[in-house]
Amino acid sequence: MKTKFLKILCCFIVLAFFGCSAFSLERSPYTINADFVMDEESSVYKICGVELSFSNLATETVKEFEVVFFLFDSDGEPAYECPNRLAFSIEREIGPDEDFSVCLSLDSYMTFVPQSLLEIDYLYVSRITYTDGSIWVDPYGFSAFM
């Protein structure tokens, strides 16, 4: 009985020492940032867009990636001017430790012109296809928030 108690106690000590890091996901192979934009003199969009910056942290060259984000109004409510969840597939070769920036037009998604800037939240990459044929997937964006 005493040895069983000691084994359980040792397990709790090990778990407390290592915590959740013993069960964490692998390091994300990218970093990504985005800003909602509504400049009047843009050659990319007429209504609004998203300025996106992607960094490849993997040792392989990216062939294509899919970015997902949600749009909210200034009160934190889902944007009514367009679908709340948007996903874009971007085909571009990006070498290891390389950065890539692009402005994406949201014009075809807008049903109304936003009265104010919308906010991007829960931005993540759901899939990365590499030039060697390998594919990294994270359909729910868990690694982006680790």
Coordinates of C-alpha atoms in Angstrom, one line a residue:
M1 CA 0.0 0.0 0.0
K2 CA 2.8 2.4 0.9
T3 CA 4.7 1.7 -2.3
K4 CA 1.6 2.3 -4.4
F5 CA 1.2 5.7 -2.6
L6 CA 4.9 6.5 -3.3
K7 CA 4.5 5.7 -7.0
I8 CA 1.4 7.9 -7.2
L9 CA 3.2 10.7 -5.3
C10 CA 6.2 10.4 -7.6
C11 CA 4.0 10.7 -10.7
F12 CA 2.3 13.8 -9.3
I13 CA 5.7 15.4 -8.6
V14 CA 7.0 14.6 -12.1
L15 CA 3.8 16.1 -13.7
A16 CA 4.0 19.2 -11.4
F17 CA 7.7 19.7 -12.3
F18 CA 7.2 19.3 -16.1
G19 CA 3.6 20.6 -16.2
C20 CA 1.9 20.9 -19.6
S21 CA 5.2 21.2 -21.4
A22 CA 5.5 17.5 -21.4
F23 CA 2.4 17.3 -23.6
S24 CA 2.9 20.5 -25.7
L25 CA 2.6 20.5 -29.5
E26 CA 5.6 21.0 -31.7
R27 CA 6.9 24.4 -32.4
S28 CA 5.0 26.3 -35.0
P29 CA 6.8 26.4 -38.4
Y30 CA 5.7 30.0 -39.1
T31 CA 4.9 33.4 -37.7
I32 CA 2.1 35.5 -39.1
N33 CA 0.7 39.0 -38.6
A34 CA -2.2 40.8 -40.3
D35 CA -3.8 44.2 -40.3
F36 CA -7.2 45.2 -41.7
V37 CA -6.8 48.2 -44.1
M38 CA -9.2 50.6 -45.8
D39 CA -6.9 53.1 -47.6
E40 CA -8.7 55.2 -50.3
E41 CA -5.9 54.9 -52.9
S42 CA -5.1 51.2 -53.0
S43 CA -4.4 49.4 -56.3
V44 CA -5.2 46.0 -54.7
Y45 CA -8.8 46.7 -53.4
K46 CA -11.6 49.2 -53.7
I47 CA -13.3 48.7 -50.3
C48 CA -10.8 47.0 -47.9
G49 CA -8.1 44.4 -47.6
V50 CA -5.7 42.7 -45.2
E51 CA -2.0 43.3 -45.1
L52 CA -0.4 40.0 -44.3
S53 CA 3.2 39.2 -43.2
F54 CA 4.3 35.5 -43.1
S55 CA 7.7 34.1 -42.0
N56 CA 8.8 30.6 -42.8
L57 CA 10.5 29.2 -39.7
A58 CA 10.8 25.6 -41.1
T59 CA 13.9 24.2 -42.8
E60 CA 11.9 23.3 -45.9
T61 CA 10.7 25.7 -48.7
V62 CA 7.0 26.6 -48.6
K63 CA 5.1 26.0 -51.8
E64 CA 1.6 27.1 -50.6
F65 CA -0.1 27.9 -47.4
E66 CA -3.7 28.5 -46.2
V67 CA -4.3 31.4 -43.8
V68 CA -7.5 31.6 -41.7
F69 CA -8.8 34.6 -39.7
F70 CA -12.0 36.0 -38.2
L71 CA -13.2 39.6 -38.5
F72 CA -14.9 41.5 -35.7
D73 CA -16.2 45.0 -35.2
S74 CA -14.8 47.4 -32.6
D75 CA -17.2 46.1 -30.0
G76 CA -15.8 42.6 -30.4
E77 CA -18.9 41.3 -32.2
P78 CA -18.6 39.3 -35.4
A79 CA -18.5 41.5 -38.5
Y80 CA -21.9 41.8 -40.2
E81 CA -20.5 43.3 -43.4
C82 CA -18.9 40.0 -44.4
P83 CA -18.5 36.3 -43.4
N84 CA -16.9 36.1 -40.0
R85 CA -14.4 33.4 -40.9
L86 CA -12.3 33.9 -44.0
A87 CA -9.6 31.6 -45.5
F88 CA -7.2 32.3 -48.2
S89 CA -4.9 29.9 -50.0
I90 CA -1.6 31.6 -51.1
E91 CA 0.7 29.9 -53.6
R92 CA 4.2 31.3 -53.2
E93 CA 7.6 29.8 -52.7
I94 CA 9.1 31.0 -49.5
G95 CA 12.5 29.7 -48.5
P96 CA 13.6 28.8 -44.9
D97 CA 13.9 31.9 -42.7
E98 CA 12.3 34.0 -45.4
D99 CA 9.6 36.6 -45.0
F100 CA 6.7 37.2 -47.4
S101 CA 4.2 40.1 -47.4
V102 CA 1.0 40.5 -49.4
C103 CA -2.2 42.6 -49.4
L104 CA -5.3 40.5 -49.9
S105 CA -8.5 42.1 -51.2
L106 CA -11.7 41.5 -49.2
D107 CA -13.9 43.3 -51.8
S108 CA -15.7 40.1 -53.0
Y109 CA -16.6 39.2 -49.4
M110 CA -18.1 42.5 -48.4
T111 CA -21.9 42.9 -48.5
F112 CA -21.6 46.5 -47.0
V113 CA -18.8 49.0 -46.8
P114 CA -17.6 48.9 -43.2
Q115 CA -18.2 52.1 -41.3
S116 CA -15.0 51.7 -39.3
L117 CA -12.0 49.5 -39.3
L118 CA -12.6 45.8 -38.5
E119 CA -10.4 43.8 -36.2
I120 CA -8.6 40.6 -37.1
D121 CA -8.6 37.9 -34.5
Y122 CA -7.7 34.2 -34.3
L123 CA -5.3 34.5 -37.2
Y124 CA -3.5 31.2 -38.0
V125 CA -2.2 29.0 -40.8
S126 CA -4.2 25.8 -41.2
R127 CA -2.0 24.1 -43.8
I128 CA 1.5 24.5 -45.3
T129 CA 2.6 22.5 -48.4
Y130 CA 6.3 22.3 -48.9
T131 CA 8.2 21.9 -52.2
D132 CA 9.4 18.5 -51.1
G133 CA 5.8 17.3 -51.0
S134 CA 5.4 17.2 -47.3
I135 CA 2.4 18.9 -45.7
W136 CA 2.0 20.4 -42.2
V137 CA -1.6 20.8 -41.0
D138 CA -3.2 22.5 -38.0
P139 CA -6.9 22.8 -39.0
Y140 CA -7.9 24.6 -35.8
G141 CA -4.9 26.8 -35.2
F142 CA -3.7 25.2 -31.9
S143 CA 0.0 25.7 -32.6
A144 CA -0.5 29.5 -33.3
F145 CA -1.5 30.0 -29.7
M146 CA 1.1 27.9 -27.9

